[in-house]
Short mmCIF file of C-alpha atoms and ligand atoms in Angstrom, two decimals:
data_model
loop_
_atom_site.label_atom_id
_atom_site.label_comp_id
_atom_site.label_asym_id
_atom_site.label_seq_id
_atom_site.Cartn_x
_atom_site.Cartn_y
_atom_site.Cartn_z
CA UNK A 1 -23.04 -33.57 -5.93
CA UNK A 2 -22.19 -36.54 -8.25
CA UNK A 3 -18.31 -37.06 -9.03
CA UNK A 4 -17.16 -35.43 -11.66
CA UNK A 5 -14.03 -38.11 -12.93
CA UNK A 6 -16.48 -40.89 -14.38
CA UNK A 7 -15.69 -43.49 -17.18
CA UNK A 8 -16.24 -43.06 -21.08
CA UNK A 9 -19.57 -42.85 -21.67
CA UNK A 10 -20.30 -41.27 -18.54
CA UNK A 11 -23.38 -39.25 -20.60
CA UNK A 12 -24.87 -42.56 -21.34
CA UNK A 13 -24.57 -44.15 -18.37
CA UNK A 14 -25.07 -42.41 -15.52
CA UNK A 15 -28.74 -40.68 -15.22
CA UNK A 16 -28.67 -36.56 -14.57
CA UNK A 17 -25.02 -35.41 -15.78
CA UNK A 18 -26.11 -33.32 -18.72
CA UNK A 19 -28.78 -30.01 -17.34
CA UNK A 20 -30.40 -28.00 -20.28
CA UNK A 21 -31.64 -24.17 -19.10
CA UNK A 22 -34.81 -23.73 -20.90
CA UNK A 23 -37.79 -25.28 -21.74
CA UNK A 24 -38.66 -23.99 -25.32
CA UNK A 25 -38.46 -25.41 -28.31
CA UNK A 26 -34.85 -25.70 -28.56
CA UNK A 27 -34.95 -27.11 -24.78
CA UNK A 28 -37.32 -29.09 -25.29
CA UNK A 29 -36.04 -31.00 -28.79
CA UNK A 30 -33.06 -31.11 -27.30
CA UNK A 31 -34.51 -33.66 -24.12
CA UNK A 32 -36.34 -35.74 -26.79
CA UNK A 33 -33.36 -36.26 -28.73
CA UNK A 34 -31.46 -36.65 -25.62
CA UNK A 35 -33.63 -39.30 -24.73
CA UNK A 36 -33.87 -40.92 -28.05
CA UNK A 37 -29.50 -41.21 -28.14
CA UNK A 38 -30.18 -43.05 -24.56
CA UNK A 39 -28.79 -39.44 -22.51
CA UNK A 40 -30.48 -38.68 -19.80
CA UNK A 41 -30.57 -35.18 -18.99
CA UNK A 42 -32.09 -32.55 -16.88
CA UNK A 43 -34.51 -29.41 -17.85
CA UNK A 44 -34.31 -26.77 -15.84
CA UNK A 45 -37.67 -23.65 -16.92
CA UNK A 46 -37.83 -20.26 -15.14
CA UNK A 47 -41.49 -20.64 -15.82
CA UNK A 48 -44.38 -22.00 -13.08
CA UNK A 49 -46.65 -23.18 -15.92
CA UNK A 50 -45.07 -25.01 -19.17
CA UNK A 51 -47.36 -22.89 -21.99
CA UNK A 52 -46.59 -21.48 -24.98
CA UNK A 53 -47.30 -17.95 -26.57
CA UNK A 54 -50.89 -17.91 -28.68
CA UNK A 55 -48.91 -17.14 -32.04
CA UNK A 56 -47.66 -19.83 -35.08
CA UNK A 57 -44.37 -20.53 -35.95
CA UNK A 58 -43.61 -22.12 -39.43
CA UNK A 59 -41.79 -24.99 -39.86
CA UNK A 60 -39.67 -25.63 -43.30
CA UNK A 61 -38.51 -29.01 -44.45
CA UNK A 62 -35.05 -28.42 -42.71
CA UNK A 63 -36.32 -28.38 -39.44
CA UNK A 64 -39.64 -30.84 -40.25
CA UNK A 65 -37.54 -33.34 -41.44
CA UNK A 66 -35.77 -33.84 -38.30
CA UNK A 67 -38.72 -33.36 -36.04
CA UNK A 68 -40.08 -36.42 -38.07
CA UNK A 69 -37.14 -38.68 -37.57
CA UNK A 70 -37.24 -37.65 -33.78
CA UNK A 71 -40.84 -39.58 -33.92
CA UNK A 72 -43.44 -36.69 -34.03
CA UNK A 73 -44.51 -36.78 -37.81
CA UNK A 74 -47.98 -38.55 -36.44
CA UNK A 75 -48.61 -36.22 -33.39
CA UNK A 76 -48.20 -33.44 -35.62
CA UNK A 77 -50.31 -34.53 -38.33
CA UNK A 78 -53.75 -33.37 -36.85
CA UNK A 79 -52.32 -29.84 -35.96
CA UNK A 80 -50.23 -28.35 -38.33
CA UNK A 81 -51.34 -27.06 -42.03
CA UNK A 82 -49.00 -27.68 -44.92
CA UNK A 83 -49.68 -24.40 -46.55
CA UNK A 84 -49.95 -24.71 -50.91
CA UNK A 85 -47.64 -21.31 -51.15
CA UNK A 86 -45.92 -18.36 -49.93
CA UNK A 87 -47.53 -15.29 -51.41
CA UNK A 88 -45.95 -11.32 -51.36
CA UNK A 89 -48.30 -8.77 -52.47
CA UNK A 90 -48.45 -5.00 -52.62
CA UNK A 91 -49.39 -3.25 -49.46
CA UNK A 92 -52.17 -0.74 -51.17
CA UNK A 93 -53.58 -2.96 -53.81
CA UNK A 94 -52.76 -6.32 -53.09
CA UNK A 95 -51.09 -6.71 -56.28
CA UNK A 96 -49.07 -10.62 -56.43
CA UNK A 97 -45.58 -9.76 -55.93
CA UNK A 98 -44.31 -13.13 -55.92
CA UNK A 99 -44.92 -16.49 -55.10
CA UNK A 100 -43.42 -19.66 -53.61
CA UNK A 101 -44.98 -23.05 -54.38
CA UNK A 102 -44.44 -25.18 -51.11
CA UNK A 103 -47.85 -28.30 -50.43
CA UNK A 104 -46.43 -31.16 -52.41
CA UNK A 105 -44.23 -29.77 -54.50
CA UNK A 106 -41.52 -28.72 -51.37
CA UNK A 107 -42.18 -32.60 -49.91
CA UNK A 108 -41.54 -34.12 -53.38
CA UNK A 109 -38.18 -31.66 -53.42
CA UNK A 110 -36.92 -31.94 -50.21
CA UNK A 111 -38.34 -34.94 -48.99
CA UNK A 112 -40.39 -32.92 -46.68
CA UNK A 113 -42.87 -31.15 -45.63
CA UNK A 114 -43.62 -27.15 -45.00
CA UNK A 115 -45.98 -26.95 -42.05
CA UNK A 116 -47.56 -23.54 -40.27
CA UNK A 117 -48.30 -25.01 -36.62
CA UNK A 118 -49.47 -23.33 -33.50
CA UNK A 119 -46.89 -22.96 -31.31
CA UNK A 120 -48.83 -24.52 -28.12
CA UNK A 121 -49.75 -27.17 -30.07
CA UNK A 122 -45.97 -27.63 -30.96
CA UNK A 123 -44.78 -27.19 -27.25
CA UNK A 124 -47.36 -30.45 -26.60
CA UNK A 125 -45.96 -32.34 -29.52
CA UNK A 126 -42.65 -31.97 -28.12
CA UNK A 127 -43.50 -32.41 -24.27
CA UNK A 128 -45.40 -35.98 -25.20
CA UNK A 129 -42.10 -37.38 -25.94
CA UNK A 130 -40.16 -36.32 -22.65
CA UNK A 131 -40.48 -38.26 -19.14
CA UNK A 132 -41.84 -35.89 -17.20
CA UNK A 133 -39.31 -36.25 -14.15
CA UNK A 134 -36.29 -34.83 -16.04
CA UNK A 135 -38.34 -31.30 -16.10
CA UNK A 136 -38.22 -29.09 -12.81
CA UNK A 137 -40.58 -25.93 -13.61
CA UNK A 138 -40.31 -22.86 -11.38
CA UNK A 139 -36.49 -23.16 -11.13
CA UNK A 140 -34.83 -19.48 -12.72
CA UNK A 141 -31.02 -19.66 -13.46
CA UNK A 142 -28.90 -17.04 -12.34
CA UNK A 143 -25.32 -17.64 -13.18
CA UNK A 144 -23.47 -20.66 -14.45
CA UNK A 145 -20.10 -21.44 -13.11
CA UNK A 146 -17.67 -23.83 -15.05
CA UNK A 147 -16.07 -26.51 -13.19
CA UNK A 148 -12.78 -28.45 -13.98
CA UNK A 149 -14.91 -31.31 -15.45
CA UNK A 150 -18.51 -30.13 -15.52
CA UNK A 151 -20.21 -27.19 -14.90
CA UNK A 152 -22.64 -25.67 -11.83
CA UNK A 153 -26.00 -23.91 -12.41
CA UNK A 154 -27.00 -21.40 -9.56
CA UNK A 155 -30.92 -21.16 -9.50
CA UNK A 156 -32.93 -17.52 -7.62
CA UNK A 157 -33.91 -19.47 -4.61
CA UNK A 158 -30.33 -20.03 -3.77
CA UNK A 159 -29.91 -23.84 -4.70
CA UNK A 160 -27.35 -25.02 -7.06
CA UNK A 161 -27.29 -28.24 -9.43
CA UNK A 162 -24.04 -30.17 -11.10
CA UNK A 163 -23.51 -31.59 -14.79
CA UNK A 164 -20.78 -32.71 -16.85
CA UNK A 165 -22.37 -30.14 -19.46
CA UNK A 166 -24.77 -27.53 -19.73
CA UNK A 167 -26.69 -26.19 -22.26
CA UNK A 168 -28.46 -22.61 -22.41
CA UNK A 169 -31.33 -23.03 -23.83
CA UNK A 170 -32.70 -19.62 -22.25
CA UNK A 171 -33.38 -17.77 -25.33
CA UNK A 172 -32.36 -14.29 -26.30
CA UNK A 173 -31.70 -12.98 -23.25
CA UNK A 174 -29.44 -15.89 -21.96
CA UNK A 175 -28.08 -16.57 -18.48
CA UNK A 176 -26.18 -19.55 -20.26
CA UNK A 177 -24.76 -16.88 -23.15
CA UNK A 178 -23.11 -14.28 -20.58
CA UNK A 179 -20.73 -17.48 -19.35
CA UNK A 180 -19.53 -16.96 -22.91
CA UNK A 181 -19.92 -13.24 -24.02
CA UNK A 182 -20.38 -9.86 -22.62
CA UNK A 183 -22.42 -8.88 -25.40
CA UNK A 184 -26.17 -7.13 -25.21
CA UNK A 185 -29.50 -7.21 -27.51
CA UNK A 186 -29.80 -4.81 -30.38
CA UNK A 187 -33.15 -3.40 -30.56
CA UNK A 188 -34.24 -3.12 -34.23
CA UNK A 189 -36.45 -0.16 -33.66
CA UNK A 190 -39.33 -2.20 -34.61
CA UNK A 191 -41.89 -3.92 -32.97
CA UNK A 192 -44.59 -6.76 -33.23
CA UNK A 193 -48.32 -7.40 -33.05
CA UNK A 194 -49.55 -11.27 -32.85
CA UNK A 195 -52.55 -12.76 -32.49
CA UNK A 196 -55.30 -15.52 -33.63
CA UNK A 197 -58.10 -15.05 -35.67
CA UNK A 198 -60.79 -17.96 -36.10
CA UNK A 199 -60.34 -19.13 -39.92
CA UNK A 200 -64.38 -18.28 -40.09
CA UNK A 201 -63.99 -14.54 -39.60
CA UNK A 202 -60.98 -13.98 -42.37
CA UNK A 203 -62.16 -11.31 -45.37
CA UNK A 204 -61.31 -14.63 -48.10
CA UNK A 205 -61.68 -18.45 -48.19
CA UNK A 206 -59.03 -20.61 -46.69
CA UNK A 207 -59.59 -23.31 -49.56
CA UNK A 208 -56.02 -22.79 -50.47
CA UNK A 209 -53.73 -22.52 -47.42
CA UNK A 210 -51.11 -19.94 -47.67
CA UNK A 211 -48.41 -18.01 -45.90
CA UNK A 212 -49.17 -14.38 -46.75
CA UNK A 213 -47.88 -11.55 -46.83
CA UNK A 214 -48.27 -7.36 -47.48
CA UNK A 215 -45.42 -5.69 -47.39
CA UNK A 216 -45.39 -2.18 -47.44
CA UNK A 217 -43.47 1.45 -46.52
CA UNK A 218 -41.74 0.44 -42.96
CA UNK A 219 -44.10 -2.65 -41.76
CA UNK A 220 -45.55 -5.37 -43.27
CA UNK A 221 -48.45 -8.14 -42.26
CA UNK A 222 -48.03 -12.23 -42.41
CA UNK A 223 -50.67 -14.80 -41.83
CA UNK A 224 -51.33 -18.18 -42.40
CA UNK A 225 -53.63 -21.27 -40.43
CA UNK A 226 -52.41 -23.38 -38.05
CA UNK A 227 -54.55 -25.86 -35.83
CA UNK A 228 -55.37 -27.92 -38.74
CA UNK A 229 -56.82 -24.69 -40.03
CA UNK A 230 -59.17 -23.73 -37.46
CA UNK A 231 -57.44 -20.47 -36.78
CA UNK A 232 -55.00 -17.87 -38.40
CA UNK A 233 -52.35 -17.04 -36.89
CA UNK A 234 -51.83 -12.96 -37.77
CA UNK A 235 -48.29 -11.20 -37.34
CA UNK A 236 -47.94 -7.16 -38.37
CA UNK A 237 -44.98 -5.28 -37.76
CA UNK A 238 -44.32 -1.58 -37.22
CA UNK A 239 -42.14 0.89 -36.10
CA UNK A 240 -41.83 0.88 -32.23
CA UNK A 241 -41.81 4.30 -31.39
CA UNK A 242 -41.46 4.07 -27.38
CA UNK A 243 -42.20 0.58 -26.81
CA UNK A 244 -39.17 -1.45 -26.06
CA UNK A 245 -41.13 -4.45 -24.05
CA UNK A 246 -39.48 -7.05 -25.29
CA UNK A 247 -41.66 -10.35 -23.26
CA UNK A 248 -43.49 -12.76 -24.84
CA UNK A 249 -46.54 -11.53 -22.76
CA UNK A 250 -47.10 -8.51 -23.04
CA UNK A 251 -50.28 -6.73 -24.10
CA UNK A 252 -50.80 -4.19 -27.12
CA UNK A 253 -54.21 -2.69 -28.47
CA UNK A 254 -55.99 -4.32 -31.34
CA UNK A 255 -57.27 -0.34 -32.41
CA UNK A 256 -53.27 0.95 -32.33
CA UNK A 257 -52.37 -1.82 -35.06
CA UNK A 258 -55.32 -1.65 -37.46
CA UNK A 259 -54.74 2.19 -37.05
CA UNK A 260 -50.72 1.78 -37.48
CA UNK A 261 -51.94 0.02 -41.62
CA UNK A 262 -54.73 2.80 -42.42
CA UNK A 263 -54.57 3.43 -45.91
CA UNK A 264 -53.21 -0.58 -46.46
CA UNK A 265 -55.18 -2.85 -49.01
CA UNK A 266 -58.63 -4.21 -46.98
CA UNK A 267 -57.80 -7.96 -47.25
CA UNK A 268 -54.73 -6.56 -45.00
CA UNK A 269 -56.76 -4.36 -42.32
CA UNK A 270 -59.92 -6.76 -42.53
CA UNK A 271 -57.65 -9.38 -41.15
CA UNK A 272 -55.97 -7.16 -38.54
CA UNK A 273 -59.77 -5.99 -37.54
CA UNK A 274 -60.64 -9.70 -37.10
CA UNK A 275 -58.45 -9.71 -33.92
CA UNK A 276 -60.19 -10.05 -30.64
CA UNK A 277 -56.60 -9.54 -28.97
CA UNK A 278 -52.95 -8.97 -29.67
CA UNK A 279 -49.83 -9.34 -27.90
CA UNK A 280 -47.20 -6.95 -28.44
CA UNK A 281 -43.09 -6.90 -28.67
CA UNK A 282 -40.37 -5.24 -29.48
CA UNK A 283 -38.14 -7.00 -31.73
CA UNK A 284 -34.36 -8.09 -30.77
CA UNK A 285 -31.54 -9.46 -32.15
CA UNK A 286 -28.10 -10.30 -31.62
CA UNK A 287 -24.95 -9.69 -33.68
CA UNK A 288 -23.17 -13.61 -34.33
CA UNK A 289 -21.53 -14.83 -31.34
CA UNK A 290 -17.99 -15.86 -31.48
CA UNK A 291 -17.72 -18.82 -29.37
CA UNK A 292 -20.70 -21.34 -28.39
CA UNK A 293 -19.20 -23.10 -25.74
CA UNK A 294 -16.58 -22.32 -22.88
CA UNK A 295 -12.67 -22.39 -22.95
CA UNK A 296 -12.94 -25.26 -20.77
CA UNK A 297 -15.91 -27.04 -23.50
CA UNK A 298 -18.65 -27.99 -20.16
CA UNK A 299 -21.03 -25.31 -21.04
CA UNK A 300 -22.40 -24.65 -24.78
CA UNK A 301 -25.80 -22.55 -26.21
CA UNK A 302 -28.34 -23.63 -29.16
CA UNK A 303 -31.39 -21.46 -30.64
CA UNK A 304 -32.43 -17.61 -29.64
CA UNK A 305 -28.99 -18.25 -26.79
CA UNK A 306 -26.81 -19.01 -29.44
CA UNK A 307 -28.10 -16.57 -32.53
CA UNK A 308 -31.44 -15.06 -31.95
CA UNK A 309 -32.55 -13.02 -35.41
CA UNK A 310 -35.03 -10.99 -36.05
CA UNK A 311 -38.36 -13.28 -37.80
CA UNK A 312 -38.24 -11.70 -41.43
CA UNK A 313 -36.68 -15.69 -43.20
CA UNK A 314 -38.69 -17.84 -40.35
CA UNK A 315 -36.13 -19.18 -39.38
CA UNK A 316 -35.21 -18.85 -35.71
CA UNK A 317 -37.26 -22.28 -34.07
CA UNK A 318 -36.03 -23.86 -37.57
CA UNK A 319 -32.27 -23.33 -36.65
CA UNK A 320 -32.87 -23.78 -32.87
CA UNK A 321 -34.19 -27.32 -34.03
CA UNK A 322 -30.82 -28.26 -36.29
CA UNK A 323 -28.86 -26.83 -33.45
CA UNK A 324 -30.10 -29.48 -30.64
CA UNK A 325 -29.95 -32.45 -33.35
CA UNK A 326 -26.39 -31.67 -34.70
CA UNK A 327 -25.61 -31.42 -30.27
CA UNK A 328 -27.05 -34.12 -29.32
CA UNK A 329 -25.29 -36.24 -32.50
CA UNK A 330 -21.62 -35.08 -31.03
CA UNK A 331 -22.87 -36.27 -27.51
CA UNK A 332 -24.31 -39.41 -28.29
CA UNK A 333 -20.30 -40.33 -29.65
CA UNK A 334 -18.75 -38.63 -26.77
CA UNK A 335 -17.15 -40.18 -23.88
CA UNK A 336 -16.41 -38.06 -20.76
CA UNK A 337 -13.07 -36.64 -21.70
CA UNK A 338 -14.04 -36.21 -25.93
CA UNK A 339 -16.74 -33.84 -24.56
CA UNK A 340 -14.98 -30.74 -24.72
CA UNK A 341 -14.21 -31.85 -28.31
CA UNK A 342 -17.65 -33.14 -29.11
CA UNK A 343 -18.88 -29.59 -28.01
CA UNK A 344 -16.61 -28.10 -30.62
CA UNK A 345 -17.94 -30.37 -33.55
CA UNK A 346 -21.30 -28.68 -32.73
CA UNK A 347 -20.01 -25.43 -33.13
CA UNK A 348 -18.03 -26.11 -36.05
CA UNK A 349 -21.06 -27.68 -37.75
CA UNK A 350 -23.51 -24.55 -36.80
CA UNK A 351 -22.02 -21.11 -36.74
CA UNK A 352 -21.60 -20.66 -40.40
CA UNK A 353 -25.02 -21.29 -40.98
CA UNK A 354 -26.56 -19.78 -38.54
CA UNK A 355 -23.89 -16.70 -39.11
CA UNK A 356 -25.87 -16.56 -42.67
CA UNK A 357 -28.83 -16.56 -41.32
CA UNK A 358 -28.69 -13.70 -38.57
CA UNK A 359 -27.20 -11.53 -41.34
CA UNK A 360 -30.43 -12.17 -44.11
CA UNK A 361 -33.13 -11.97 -41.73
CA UNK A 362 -31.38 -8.10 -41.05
CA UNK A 363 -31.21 -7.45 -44.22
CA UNK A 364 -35.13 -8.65 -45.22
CA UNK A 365 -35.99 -6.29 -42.40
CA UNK A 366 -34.63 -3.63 -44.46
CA UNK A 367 -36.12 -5.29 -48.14
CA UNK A 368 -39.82 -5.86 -46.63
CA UNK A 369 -40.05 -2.24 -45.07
CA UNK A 370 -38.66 -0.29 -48.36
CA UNK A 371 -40.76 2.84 -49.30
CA UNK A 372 -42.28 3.04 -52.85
CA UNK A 373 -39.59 4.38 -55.38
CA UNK A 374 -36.49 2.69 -56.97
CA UNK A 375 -35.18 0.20 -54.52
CA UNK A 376 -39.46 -0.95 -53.92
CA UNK A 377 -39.09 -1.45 -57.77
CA UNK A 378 -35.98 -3.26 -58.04
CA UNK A 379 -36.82 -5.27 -54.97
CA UNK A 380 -40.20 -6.41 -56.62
CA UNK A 381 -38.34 -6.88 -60.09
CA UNK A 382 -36.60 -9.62 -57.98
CA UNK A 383 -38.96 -11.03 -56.15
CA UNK A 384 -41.24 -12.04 -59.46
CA UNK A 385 -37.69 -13.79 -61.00
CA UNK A 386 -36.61 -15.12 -58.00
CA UNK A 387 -38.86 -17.43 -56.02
CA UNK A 388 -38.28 -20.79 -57.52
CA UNK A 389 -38.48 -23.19 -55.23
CA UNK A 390 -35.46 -25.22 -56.23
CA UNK A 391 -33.48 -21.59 -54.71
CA UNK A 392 -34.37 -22.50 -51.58
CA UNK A 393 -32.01 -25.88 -51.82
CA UNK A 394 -29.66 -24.45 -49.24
CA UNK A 395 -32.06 -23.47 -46.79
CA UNK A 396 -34.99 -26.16 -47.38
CA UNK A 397 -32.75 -29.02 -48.61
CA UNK A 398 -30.25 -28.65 -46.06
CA UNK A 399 -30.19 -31.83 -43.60
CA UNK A 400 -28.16 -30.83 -40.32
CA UNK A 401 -27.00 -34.97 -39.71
CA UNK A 402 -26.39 -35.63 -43.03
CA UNK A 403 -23.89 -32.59 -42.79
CA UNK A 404 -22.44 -33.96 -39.53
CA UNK A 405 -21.64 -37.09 -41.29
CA UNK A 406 -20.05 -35.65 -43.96
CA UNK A 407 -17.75 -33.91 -41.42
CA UNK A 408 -17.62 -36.81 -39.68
CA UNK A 409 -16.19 -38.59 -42.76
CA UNK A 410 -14.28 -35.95 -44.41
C1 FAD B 501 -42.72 -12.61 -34.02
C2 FAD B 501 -41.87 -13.82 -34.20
C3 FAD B 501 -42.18 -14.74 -35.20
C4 FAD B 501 -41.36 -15.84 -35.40
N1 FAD B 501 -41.67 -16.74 -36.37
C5 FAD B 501 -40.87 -17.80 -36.59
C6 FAD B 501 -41.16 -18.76 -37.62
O1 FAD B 501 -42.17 -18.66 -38.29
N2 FAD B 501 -40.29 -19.80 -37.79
C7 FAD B 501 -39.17 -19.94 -37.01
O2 FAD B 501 -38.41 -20.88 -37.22
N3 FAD B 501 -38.89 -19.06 -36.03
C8 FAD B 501 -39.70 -18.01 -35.80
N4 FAD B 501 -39.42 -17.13 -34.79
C9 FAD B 501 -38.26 -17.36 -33.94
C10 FAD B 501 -38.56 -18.41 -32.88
O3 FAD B 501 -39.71 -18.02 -32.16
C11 FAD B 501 -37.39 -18.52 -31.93
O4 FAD B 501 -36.20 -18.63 -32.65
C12 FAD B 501 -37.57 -19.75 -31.04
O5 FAD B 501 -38.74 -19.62 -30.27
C13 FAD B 501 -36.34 -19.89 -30.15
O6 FAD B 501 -36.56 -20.97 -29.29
P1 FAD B 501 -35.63 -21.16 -28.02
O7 FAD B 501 -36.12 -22.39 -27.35
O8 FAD B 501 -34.20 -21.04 -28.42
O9 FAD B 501 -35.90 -19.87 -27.11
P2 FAD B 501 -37.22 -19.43 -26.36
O10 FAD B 501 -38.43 -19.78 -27.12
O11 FAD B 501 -37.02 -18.01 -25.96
O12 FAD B 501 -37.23 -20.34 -25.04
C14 FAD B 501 -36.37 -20.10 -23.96
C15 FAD B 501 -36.92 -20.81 -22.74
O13 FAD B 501 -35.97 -20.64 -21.68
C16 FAD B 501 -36.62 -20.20 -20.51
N5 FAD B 501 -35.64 -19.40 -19.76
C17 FAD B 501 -35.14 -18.20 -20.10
N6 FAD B 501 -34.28 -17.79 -19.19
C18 FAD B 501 -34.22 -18.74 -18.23
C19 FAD B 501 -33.49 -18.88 -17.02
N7 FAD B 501 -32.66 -17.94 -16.62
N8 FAD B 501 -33.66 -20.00 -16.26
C20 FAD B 501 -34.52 -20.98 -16.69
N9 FAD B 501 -35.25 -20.89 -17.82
C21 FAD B 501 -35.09 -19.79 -18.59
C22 FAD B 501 -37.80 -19.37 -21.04
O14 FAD B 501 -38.81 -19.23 -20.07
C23 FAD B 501 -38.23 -20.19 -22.24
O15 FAD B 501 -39.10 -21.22 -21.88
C24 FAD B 501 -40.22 -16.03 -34.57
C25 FAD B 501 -39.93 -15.11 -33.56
C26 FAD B 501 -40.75 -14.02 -33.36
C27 FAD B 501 -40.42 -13.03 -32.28
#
């Protein structure tokens, strides 16, 4: 075990005194902007193999913006799509509910790009830009224990590992989070079908790219390409009747969800039909959490750890990305005894945002399931008025340093 009572700048200086728990997309930002700010840190992944789940995730300008400064615009380039809009329609006749211009017009806005990406192909974009010796695979944290000046992980096999700080980056069902809270999961009584389609076998063209969506009495269906458009990634909700797997891998039955949207315009079913496989999950949140980091400021959480929400804004990978940039800004200033403080910045900076955030993607859960009748109608009465582009400021234009700065200077 290293000494604990090292100089300022201890984080820069001294190789292996920061550990991150996790090795997803919040883990694994987090080591590449680590490593950018001159930190070295340690990644410590449960998993044997470093893979990610055959699904998309969608990127907004919030979170692309920063995953261009951190160097990846050009690895990306070949493998994401930037999709021309977001489209709503009716669940039983496809009718255009409302629609979101993104392409060119959200770069010239924001300054940045929308992109629909893979998720593996994401994973590799951010694993090209870590040294490969900071990440130990196969190691499963147990329990962390905070020190008077660091912290100590304690892995399954018994072993144990020292850091001035740790971060959970363990996702929703945190190892990291229950040093901080006692709190559980909610289930949201829904769950999730995801799979890929090859672009070739959708029921229309792919000439224009687009995020879309049927949304309908209690579920809805999302698609949109990834892998530079050679497949489509497919998402459909529905009610989760006894299935509370909640695991990344677990199996469902193509013939339970096309059966689940009988009755559901074609373009809808055709595309769930064009599955060869599907996983299924049930979806989980968390209510906000309080505190992000320790009384005694060594241990701290970012993404699904620190406020995992259900998918209905997109946003979850998004946030977990502005988490790890606005972290690793505070570190990169810190000196061994400002990092209790420089923890605190973080959390300053994030909660209320990510607060916000938890809370809407609830309450779309509720507006994208609504049953035909009065609140459908008022629902789609807003949706047609409301889905300027220029609404989306706060969400789209937001730029997580920029905001640090502004604290920083204020
Ligand atoms: C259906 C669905 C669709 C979504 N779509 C979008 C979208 O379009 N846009 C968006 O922004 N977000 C989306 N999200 C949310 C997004 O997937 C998550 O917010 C994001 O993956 C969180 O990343 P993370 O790194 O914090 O956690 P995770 O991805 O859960 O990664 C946690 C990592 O920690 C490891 N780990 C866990 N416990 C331990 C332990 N004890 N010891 C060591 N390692 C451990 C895990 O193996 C894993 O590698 C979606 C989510 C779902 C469920």
């Amino acid at each position: 075990m290293k000494p604990l009572n090292r100089p300022p700048h201890a984080l820069k200086r001294d190789g292996g005194s920061m550990a991150i728990v996790g090795a997803g997309i919040a883990g694994l930002t987090l080591a590449t902007a680590l490593g950018r700010a001159g930190i070295r840190c340690e990644v410590f992944e449960q998993a044997k193999n470093l893979r990610e789940v055959g699904a998309g995730v969608q990127i907004a300008p919030n979170a692309s913006r920063l995953l261009h400064r951190l160097g990846l615009a050009q690895r990306l380039g070949p493998v994401v799509v930037r999709p021309d809009a977001v489209e709503m329609r009716r669940w039983d006749d496809s009718r255009l509910l409302g629609r979101t211009e993104l392409g060119a017009a959200c770069e010239e806005l924001y300054g940045a790009p929308y992109y629909t990406v893979h998720r593996a192909d994401l994973h590799q974009s951010l694993l090209s830009g870590i040294d490969d010796n900071i990440l130990h695979i196969g190691r499963r944290c147990v329990r962390v224990e905070e020190l008077p000046e660091g912290a100590r992980l304690h892995f399954d096999d018994g072993s144990t590992h020292d850091a001035d700080v740790v971060i959970g980056a363990d996702g929703i069902h945190s190892v990291v989070r229950d040093a901080l809270a006692m709190d559980e999961p909610r289930f949201s009584g829904q769950s999730i079908y995801r799979g890929l389609v090859p672009a070739d076998r959708l029921p229309f063209p792919l000439d224009e790219p687009k995020v879309r969506l049927w949304l309908g009495p209690r579920q809805h269906v999302v698609c949109y390409p990834v892998s530079g458009g050679k497949w489509v990634s497919v998402g459909a909700t529905t009610p989760a009747g006894d299935w509370s797997t909640e695991s990344w891998t677990a199996e469902g039955r193509v013939e339970d969800v096309v059966d689940a949207y009988q009755g559901w315009h074609q373009e809808a079913t055709d595309v769930l039909k064009a599955l060869d496989q599907v996983g299924r999950w049930a979806l989980h949140d968390r209510d906000p959490l309080r505190h992000w980091c320790s009384a005694g400021g060594r241990i701290a959480v970012v993404g699904d750890a620190a406020h995992p929400m259900l998918p209905f804004q997109a946003q979850g990978a998004n946030q977990a990305i502005e988490d790890v940039i606005v972290l690793a800004a505070c570190l990169r200033v810190a000196d061994q005894d400002g990092i209790p403080k420089a923890l605190a910045r973080y959390e300053r900076t994030r909660r209320p945002r990510t607060d916000r955030l938890q809370q809407l993607s609830r309450s779309n859960s509720r507006r994208f399931h609504l049953s035909d009748g009065e609140g459908q109608r008022e629902r789609d009465t807003a949706l047609l008025g409301a889905q300027s582009l220029r609404e989306q400021e706060w969400l789209y234009g937001y730029d997580a340093e920029a905001v640090l700065l502004q604290d920083q200077l204020g």
